[in-house]
Amino acid sequence: MKLLVTGGAGFIGSAFIREAIPLGHKILNLDSLTYASCLSNLIPVDNHKNYSFKKIDIKDRKSVNKLVELFCPDAIIHLAAETHVDRSIDSPIDFIETNILGTYNLLEAAYSFWVKKKRPSNFRFLHVSTDEVFGSLGKDGFFTEDSKYSPRSPYSASKASSDHLVRAWGDTYDLPILVTNCSNNYGPYQFPEKLIPLVIMNAINNKDIPIYGDGKNIRDWLHVTDHVKALILVLELGEIGSTYNIGGNNELENIQIIKKLCNILDQKIPREDPYSNQIKFVSDRPGHDMRYAIDFSKISNDLGWQPKINIDKGLEETVLWYLNNNEWLENLKSRDGIGKRLGNNS
Ligand SMILES: NC(=O)c1ccc[n+]([C@@H]2O[C@H](COP(=O)([O-])OP(=O)(O)OC[C@H]3O[C@@H](n4cnc5c(N)ncnc54)[C@H](O)[C@@H]3O)[C@@H](O)[C@H]2O)c1
């Protein structure tokens, strides 16, 4: 397939492209290269004849329209977004403009292209979203595809808005859309403002490892490779108009995952003081959701997908990747906000 991937210089988008190129897909990566992007994530594929890149902002409707018409995609996989909850608290405007207006621009471009091509039935618009749109769970229960939307941060509210827009273009204009909502991803090439790479980077640089509140917030961790395999399946086999929840079946409190990372570092680069001595509890993020957990039985029953990567093995490999790719981390160090927890301004 000819796939237009937005946000392909980010963490999940680049993993998607690295997975899809060897499968024979032809990919155009559209990315505006924000602070969170890293084109070197694509070094494994960027010389491939089936890969190309265009620096375009999805806020720029004209350029998006032009690119879609020129490339003639069989599908659009929409991952471009502002993604860091902490930053959305400090400065929501970029989230509104990129995640809501940018998605609208892309839907308009996709729709006018699809109509011009006489509505090909095999065209797909796959929108990649988050479980955070469903809000916070109590001790029990799981998010299903029918869970009520209840976003609580500017980030999750902007993603919820984009999900609604995508579904509206499906229901109102018959655009062949698909939506996925996944849990927290981890793995190599993740920008070091997100929990796991931030912990690893601060630990090895002898800095505080900040943790919000009492550290008991629970996330369901999904390896990025499992996630992108699910996205490819949804693209190939998903039922038009459907939503699929994607989870890792790995619920862990933040403090548990940080301690696991510290234990791995104690084994890999031992020193006198255990790394966990660097853990520092900091005041909680406003509106911090307590628990996310995904029921992924629909994608499992309908499309035969299951997460395959064991969390302990996945974390160990992830730590090793960051240790072996220190240059990648060093190159990002000068970027604003790295190594800090933000969103503490109220
Ligand atoms: N990382 C997770 O755990 C997670 C979980 C659930 C859902 N998601 C969703 O998956 C998608 C990808 O997440 P990620 O973690 O890879 O994000 P990321 O922050 O690593 O990458 C986002 C990419 O989008 C690009 N981008 C941002 N604004 C843009 C704009 N206006 N125009 C063009 N490109 C722009 C950036 O340059 C970057 O390359 C997002 O839509 C996010 O909401 C992520």
Short mmCIF file of C-alpha atoms and ligand atoms in Angstrom, two decimals:
data_model
loop_
_atom_site.label_atom_id
_atom_site.label_comp_id
_atom_site.label_asym_id
_atom_site.label_seq_id
_atom_site.Cartn_x
_atom_site.Cartn_y
_atom_site.Cartn_z
CA MET A 1 0.00 0.00 0.00
CA LYS A 2 0.97 3.64 -0.41
CA LEU A 3 0.79 5.01 3.09
CA LEU A 4 0.88 8.64 4.15
CA VAL A 5 2.09 8.62 7.76
CA THR A 6 1.78 11.84 9.74
CA GLY A 7 4.11 12.31 12.72
CA GLY A 8 6.53 9.73 11.35
CA ALA A 9 9.54 11.41 12.96
CA GLY A 10 8.08 10.80 16.42
CA PHE A 11 8.29 7.79 18.70
CA ILE A 12 5.37 5.65 17.45
CA GLY A 13 5.30 6.98 13.88
CA SER A 14 8.95 6.08 13.32
CA ALA A 15 8.38 2.61 14.82
CA PHE A 16 5.43 2.19 12.44
CA ILE A 17 7.57 3.14 9.44
CA ARG A 18 10.47 0.88 10.50
CA GLU A 19 7.95 -1.98 10.74
CA ALA A 20 6.00 -1.22 7.54
CA ILE A 21 8.87 -0.62 5.07
CA PRO A 22 10.21 -4.21 5.25
CA LEU A 23 6.63 -5.42 4.63
CA GLY A 24 6.76 -3.75 1.21
CA HIS A 25 4.64 -0.67 1.86
CA LYS A 26 5.56 2.62 0.20
CA ILE A 27 5.66 5.40 2.77
CA LEU A 28 5.59 9.17 2.73
CA ASN A 29 6.36 10.60 6.16
CA LEU A 30 4.74 14.00 6.77
CA ASP A 31 6.12 15.73 9.86
CA SER A 32 6.71 19.35 10.86
CA LEU A 33 9.72 18.34 12.99
CA THR A 34 8.69 19.80 16.35
CA TYR A 35 10.92 19.62 19.44
CA ALA A 36 9.67 16.02 19.97
CA SER A 37 10.74 14.73 16.57
CA CYS A 38 13.94 13.01 15.64
CA LEU A 39 14.63 12.17 12.01
CA SER A 40 17.50 9.91 13.06
CA ASN A 41 14.82 7.47 14.35
CA LEU A 42 14.44 6.64 10.66
CA ILE A 43 18.08 5.92 9.83
CA PRO A 44 17.32 2.17 9.50
CA VAL A 45 15.00 2.89 6.54
CA ASP A 46 15.74 6.36 5.21
CA ASN A 47 17.75 5.16 2.22
CA HIS A 48 15.06 2.70 1.18
CA LYS A 49 13.49 3.40 -2.21
CA ASN A 50 10.01 3.09 -0.68
CA TYR A 51 10.59 5.79 1.95
CA SER A 52 10.32 9.55 1.53
CA PHE A 53 9.91 12.51 3.84
CA LYS A 54 8.21 15.92 3.58
CA LYS A 55 8.47 18.63 6.20
CA ILE A 56 4.92 19.94 6.42
CA ASP A 57 2.82 21.24 9.29
CA ILE A 58 -0.69 19.78 9.49
CA LYS A 59 -1.84 23.25 10.54
CA ASP A 60 -1.04 24.36 6.97
CA ARG A 61 -4.17 23.23 5.14
CA LYS A 62 -3.03 24.17 1.62
CA SER A 63 0.24 22.22 1.86
CA VAL A 64 -1.53 19.21 3.37
CA ASN A 65 -4.10 19.23 0.53
CA LYS A 66 -1.39 19.49 -2.09
CA LEU A 67 0.67 16.68 -0.61
CA VAL A 68 -2.27 14.27 -0.34
CA GLU A 69 -3.21 14.91 -3.99
CA LEU A 70 0.38 14.48 -5.16
CA PHE A 71 1.09 11.28 -3.24
CA CYS A 72 -2.30 9.58 -3.89
CA PRO A 73 -2.23 7.43 -0.74
CA ASP A 74 -4.15 4.18 -0.29
CA ALA A 75 -4.34 5.09 3.40
CA ILE A 76 -3.48 7.85 5.82
CA ILE A 77 -2.17 6.87 9.25
CA HIS A 78 -2.54 9.92 11.44
CA LEU A 79 -0.12 10.06 14.36
CA ALA A 80 1.07 13.70 14.27
CA ALA A 81 0.16 15.37 17.53
CA GLU A 82 1.36 17.33 20.50
CA THR A 83 1.63 14.49 22.99
CA HIS A 84 3.03 15.51 26.36
CA VAL A 85 0.35 15.99 29.05
CA ASP A 86 2.65 18.16 31.19
CA ARG A 87 3.22 20.58 28.32
CA SER A 88 -0.53 20.69 27.60
CA ILE A 89 -1.06 21.98 31.14
CA ASP A 90 1.55 24.70 30.75
CA SER A 91 0.55 25.71 27.20
CA PRO A 92 -2.65 24.21 25.74
CA ILE A 93 -2.76 26.27 22.52
CA ASP A 94 -0.41 24.04 20.50
CA PHE A 95 -2.56 21.05 21.44
CA ILE A 96 -5.74 22.74 20.26
CA GLU A 97 -4.15 23.88 17.00
CA THR A 98 -2.31 20.69 16.04
CA ASN A 99 -4.50 17.98 17.54
CA ILE A 100 -7.89 19.49 16.71
CA LEU A 101 -7.41 21.91 13.79
CA GLY A 102 -4.60 19.82 12.29
CA THR A 103 -6.80 16.72 12.34
CA TYR A 104 -9.61 18.71 10.74
CA ASN A 105 -7.24 19.84 7.95
CA LEU A 106 -6.17 16.28 7.32
CA LEU A 107 -9.76 15.02 7.26
CA GLU A 108 -10.71 17.71 4.74
CA ALA A 109 -7.71 16.86 2.57
CA ALA A 110 -8.47 13.12 2.79
CA TYR A 111 -12.14 13.65 2.01
CA SER A 112 -11.66 15.88 -1.02
CA PHE A 113 -8.98 13.50 -2.39
CA TRP A 114 -11.23 10.47 -1.79
CA VAL A 115 -14.19 12.11 -3.55
CA LYS A 116 -12.00 13.17 -6.50
CA LYS A 117 -10.82 9.57 -6.87
CA LYS A 118 -14.49 8.43 -6.97
CA ARG A 119 -14.61 7.13 -3.39
CA PRO A 120 -12.32 4.05 -3.61
CA SER A 121 -13.69 1.45 -1.20
CA ASN A 122 -10.21 0.34 -0.12
CA PHE A 123 -9.13 3.82 1.08
CA ARG A 124 -8.59 4.15 4.86
CA PHE A 125 -8.08 7.03 7.31
CA LEU A 126 -6.60 5.50 10.47
CA HIS A 127 -6.59 7.84 13.45
CA VAL A 128 -4.26 6.90 16.31
CA SER A 129 -5.50 8.01 19.70
CA THR A 130 -5.11 7.36 23.39
CA ASP A 131 -6.93 5.67 26.27
CA GLU A 132 -6.63 8.99 28.13
CA VAL A 133 -9.80 10.18 26.34
CA PHE A 134 -11.77 7.90 28.68
CA GLY A 135 -10.57 9.67 31.84
CA SER A 136 -9.60 7.92 35.04
CA LEU A 137 -10.59 4.45 36.27
CA GLY A 138 -11.14 3.49 39.90
CA LYS A 139 -9.54 0.35 41.36
CA ASP A 140 -11.57 -2.00 39.11
CA GLY A 141 -12.74 -2.19 35.53
CA PHE A 142 -11.25 -1.63 32.11
CA PHE A 143 -11.77 0.79 29.23
CA THR A 144 -13.71 -0.79 26.38
CA GLU A 145 -14.56 0.69 22.98
CA ASP A 146 -17.91 1.72 24.52
CA SER A 147 -16.47 3.54 27.52
CA LYS A 148 -17.75 7.06 28.04
CA TYR A 149 -15.42 9.87 26.98
CA SER A 150 -14.27 11.84 30.02
CA PRO A 151 -10.97 13.57 29.22
CA ARG A 152 -9.40 15.51 32.09
CA SER A 153 -6.28 17.22 30.70
CA PRO A 154 -5.91 19.65 27.79
CA TYR A 155 -3.99 16.87 25.96
CA SER A 156 -6.69 14.23 26.40
CA ALA A 157 -9.46 16.75 25.65
CA SER A 158 -7.73 17.68 22.38
CA LYS A 159 -7.32 14.00 21.44
CA ALA A 160 -10.99 13.33 22.38
CA SER A 161 -12.02 16.21 20.08
CA SER A 162 -9.98 14.75 17.25
CA ASP A 163 -11.53 11.29 17.76
CA HIS A 164 -15.01 12.85 17.53
CA LEU A 165 -14.08 14.75 14.36
CA VAL A 166 -12.76 11.58 12.71
CA ARG A 167 -15.93 9.64 13.58
CA ALA A 168 -18.06 12.54 12.35
CA TRP A 169 -16.30 12.45 8.95
CA GLY A 170 -17.08 8.72 8.86
CA ASP A 171 -20.74 9.07 9.83
CA THR A 172 -21.52 12.28 7.95
CA TYR A 173 -19.42 11.95 4.80
CA ASP A 174 -18.86 8.15 4.67
CA LEU A 175 -15.07 8.63 4.75
CA PRO A 176 -13.70 5.11 5.50
CA ILE A 177 -12.25 5.80 8.93
CA LEU A 178 -10.75 3.67 11.69
CA VAL A 179 -9.86 4.79 15.22
CA THR A 180 -7.51 3.14 17.70
CA ASN A 181 -7.12 4.04 21.38
CA CYS A 182 -4.04 2.63 23.04
CA SER A 183 -2.39 2.67 26.42
CA ASN A 184 1.06 4.04 27.37
CA ASN A 185 3.75 2.94 24.92
CA TYR A 186 7.36 2.23 25.78
CA GLY A 187 10.42 1.14 23.80
CA PRO A 188 13.43 2.58 21.96
CA TYR A 189 13.52 6.07 20.40
CA GLN A 190 11.03 7.64 22.85
CA PHE A 191 11.68 11.32 23.53
CA PRO A 192 13.21 11.68 27.02
CA GLU A 193 10.48 13.80 28.56
CA LYS A 194 8.23 10.74 28.87
CA LEU A 195 8.50 8.65 32.03
CA ILE A 196 10.66 5.68 30.99
CA PRO A 197 13.43 7.41 28.99
CA LEU A 198 13.41 10.29 31.47
CA VAL A 199 14.02 7.90 34.37
CA ILE A 200 16.84 6.13 32.50
CA MET A 201 18.48 9.40 31.42
CA ASN A 202 18.32 11.01 34.86
CA ALA A 203 19.45 7.82 36.60
CA ILE A 204 22.61 7.44 34.52
CA ASN A 205 23.37 11.17 34.79
CA ASN A 206 23.15 11.10 38.61
CA LYS A 207 20.13 13.41 38.65
CA ASP A 208 16.92 13.23 40.68
CA ILE A 209 14.33 10.81 39.32
CA PRO A 210 11.14 12.85 39.80
CA ILE A 211 7.87 11.04 40.47
CA TYR A 212 4.49 12.70 40.82
CA GLY A 213 2.47 12.50 44.05
CA ASP A 214 2.71 9.18 45.86
CA GLY A 215 3.74 7.32 42.68
CA LYS A 216 0.69 5.06 42.86
CA ASN A 217 -0.92 6.10 39.57
CA ILE A 218 -1.38 3.04 37.37
CA ARG A 219 -0.67 2.78 33.64
CA ASP A 220 -1.03 -0.22 31.31
CA TRP A 221 2.32 -0.46 29.47
CA LEU A 222 2.37 -1.50 25.81
CA HIS A 223 5.58 -2.13 23.87
CA VAL A 224 5.67 0.13 20.80
CA THR A 225 6.44 -2.84 18.52
CA ASP A 226 3.31 -4.65 19.70
CA HIS A 227 1.39 -1.42 19.11
CA VAL A 228 2.55 -0.84 15.52
CA LYS A 229 1.86 -4.48 14.62
CA ALA A 230 -1.70 -3.89 15.88
CA LEU A 231 -1.98 -0.72 13.76
CA ILE A 232 -0.94 -2.63 10.62
CA LEU A 233 -3.57 -5.29 11.35
CA VAL A 234 -6.27 -2.68 11.91
CA LEU A 235 -5.29 -1.02 8.65
CA GLU A 236 -5.45 -4.29 6.72
CA LEU A 237 -8.40 -6.02 8.39
CA GLY A 238 -10.25 -3.50 10.57
CA GLU A 239 -13.93 -2.95 9.94
CA ILE A 240 -14.62 0.50 8.47
CA GLY A 241 -16.04 2.92 11.05
CA SER A 242 -14.76 0.84 13.97
CA THR A 243 -12.72 1.64 17.01
CA TYR A 244 -10.16 -0.77 18.45
CA ASN A 245 -8.65 -0.52 21.93
CA ILE A 246 -5.01 -1.63 22.15
CA GLY A 247 -3.44 -2.45 25.52
CA GLY A 248 -0.45 -4.29 26.91
CA ASN A 249 -2.04 -6.17 29.83
CA ASN A 250 0.73 -4.73 32.02
CA GLU A 251 -0.76 -2.61 34.77
CA LEU A 252 1.93 -1.12 36.97
CA GLU A 253 2.07 1.74 39.47
CA ASN A 254 4.53 4.43 38.38
CA ILE A 255 6.71 3.69 41.40
CA GLN A 256 6.79 -0.01 40.44
CA ILE A 257 7.97 0.68 36.92
CA ILE A 258 10.61 3.15 38.14
CA LYS A 259 11.92 0.58 40.62
CA LYS A 260 12.06 -2.05 37.85
CA LEU A 261 14.14 0.34 35.74
CA CYS A 262 16.45 1.09 38.68
CA ASN A 263 16.92 -2.65 39.32
CA ILE A 264 17.83 -3.25 35.67
CA LEU A 265 20.36 -0.39 35.84
CA ASP A 266 21.78 -1.82 39.12
CA GLN A 267 22.50 -5.04 37.18
CA LYS A 268 23.73 -3.51 33.92
CA ILE A 269 25.92 -0.69 35.25
CA PRO A 270 26.35 -1.47 38.95
CA ARG A 271 27.64 1.15 41.38
CA GLU A 272 27.82 1.52 45.15
CA ASP A 273 24.55 3.46 45.60
CA PRO A 274 21.44 1.84 44.14
CA TYR A 275 19.81 4.01 41.47
CA SER A 276 16.56 4.01 43.44
CA ASN A 277 18.25 6.40 45.92
CA GLN A 278 17.75 9.11 43.26
CA ILE A 279 13.93 8.79 43.32
CA LYS A 280 12.38 12.06 44.46
CA PHE A 281 8.64 12.53 45.05
CA VAL A 282 7.46 15.88 43.65
CA SER A 283 4.09 17.61 43.97
CA ASP A 284 1.42 15.96 41.86
CA ARG A 285 0.36 17.06 38.39
CA PRO A 286 -3.06 18.79 38.41
CA GLY A 287 -5.84 16.53 37.06
CA HIS A 288 -3.54 13.48 37.23
CA ASP A 289 -5.62 10.44 36.25
CA MET A 290 -5.33 7.60 38.76
CA ARG A 291 -5.61 4.48 36.67
CA TYR A 292 -5.80 3.42 33.02
CA ALA A 293 -6.42 -0.18 31.95
CA ILE A 294 -7.48 -1.48 28.55
CA ASP A 295 -9.81 -4.30 27.62
CA PHE A 296 -8.41 -5.33 24.22
CA SER A 297 -10.72 -8.32 23.67
CA LYS A 298 -12.27 -6.78 20.52
CA ILE A 299 -9.01 -6.55 18.54
CA SER A 300 -8.01 -9.89 19.97
CA ASN A 301 -11.26 -11.69 18.99
CA ASP A 302 -11.87 -9.92 15.67
CA LEU A 303 -8.35 -9.49 14.30
CA GLY A 304 -6.33 -12.06 16.25
CA TRP A 305 -3.95 -9.56 17.86
CA GLN A 306 -2.29 -10.06 21.26
CA PRO A 307 0.60 -8.16 22.83
CA LYS A 308 3.62 -10.48 22.67
CA ILE A 309 6.44 -8.68 24.45
CA ASN A 310 6.86 -9.55 28.11
CA ILE A 311 7.18 -6.38 30.20
CA ASP A 312 10.36 -7.40 32.07
CA LYS A 313 12.10 -8.43 28.87
CA GLY A 314 10.79 -5.34 27.05
CA LEU A 315 12.02 -3.03 29.80
CA GLU A 316 15.44 -4.68 29.93
CA GLU A 317 15.83 -4.34 26.14
CA THR A 318 14.64 -0.74 26.32
CA VAL A 319 17.18 0.15 29.03
CA LEU A 320 19.93 -1.53 26.99
CA TRP A 321 18.87 0.40 23.89
CA TYR A 322 19.21 3.73 25.70
CA LEU A 323 22.54 2.70 27.23
CA ASN A 324 23.87 1.67 23.81
CA ASN A 325 22.51 4.78 22.10
CA ASN A 326 23.80 7.45 24.44
CA GLU A 327 24.64 9.62 21.45
CA TRP A 328 20.95 9.69 20.48
CA LEU A 329 20.10 10.92 24.00
CA GLU A 330 22.99 13.41 24.04
CA ASN A 331 21.79 14.97 20.77
CA LEU A 332 18.42 15.73 22.33
CA LYS A 333 19.75 17.04 25.62
CA SER A 334 19.78 20.69 24.61
CA ARG A 335 16.06 20.66 23.83
CA ASP A 336 13.83 22.53 26.22
CA GLY A 337 12.25 20.66 29.14
CA ILE A 338 14.35 17.49 28.92
CA GLY A 339 14.86 15.65 32.18
CA LYS A 340 12.26 17.71 34.02
CA ARG A 341 8.71 17.04 35.08
CA LEU A 342 6.62 19.96 33.87
CA GLY A 343 2.97 20.83 34.52
CA ASN A 344 3.45 21.85 38.14
CA ASN A 345 2.37 25.41 37.67
CA SER A 346 -0.87 25.39 39.65
N1 LIG B 1 3.28 7.61 23.27
C1 LIG B 1 2.20 7.05 23.81
O1 LIG B 1 2.30 6.37 24.83
C2 LIG B 1 0.85 7.22 23.17
C3 LIG B 1 -0.23 6.56 23.74
C4 LIG B 1 -1.48 6.69 23.13
C5 LIG B 1 -1.63 7.42 21.97
N2 LIG B 1 -0.57 8.08 21.45
C6 LIG B 1 -0.79 8.86 20.22
O2 LIG B 1 0.09 8.35 19.22
C7 LIG B 1 0.52 9.41 18.36
C8 LIG B 1 2.03 9.42 18.30
O3 LIG B 1 2.54 9.58 19.63
P1 LIG B 1 4.11 9.66 19.89
O4 LIG B 1 4.34 9.22 21.29
O5 LIG B 1 4.84 9.00 18.79
O6 LIG B 1 4.35 11.22 19.81
P2 LIG B 1 5.69 12.04 19.63
O7 LIG B 1 5.50 13.29 20.43
O8 LIG B 1 6.89 11.19 19.88
O9 LIG B 1 5.69 12.40 18.06
C9 LIG B 1 4.76 13.28 17.49
C10 LIG B 1 5.26 13.64 16.10
O10 LIG B 1 4.27 14.49 15.50
C11 LIG B 1 4.94 15.58 14.88
N3 LIG B 1 4.06 16.75 14.89
C12 LIG B 1 3.60 17.44 15.96
N4 LIG B 1 2.87 18.49 15.56
C13 LIG B 1 2.82 18.45 14.21
C14 LIG B 1 2.21 19.27 13.22
N5 LIG B 1 1.50 20.35 13.56
N6 LIG B 1 2.36 18.93 11.92
C15 LIG B 1 3.10 17.83 11.56
N7 LIG B 1 3.73 17.04 12.46
C16 LIG B 1 3.59 17.35 13.77
C17 LIG B 1 6.18 15.83 15.73
O11 LIG B 1 7.18 16.54 15.01
C18 LIG B 1 6.60 14.40 16.10
O12 LIG B 1 7.49 13.87 15.15
C19 LIG B 1 -0.09 10.69 18.92
O13 LIG B 1 -1.23 11.00 18.18
C20 LIG B 1 -0.45 10.33 20.35
O14 LIG B 1 -1.55 11.08 20.81
C21 LIG B 1 0.67 8.00 22.02
#
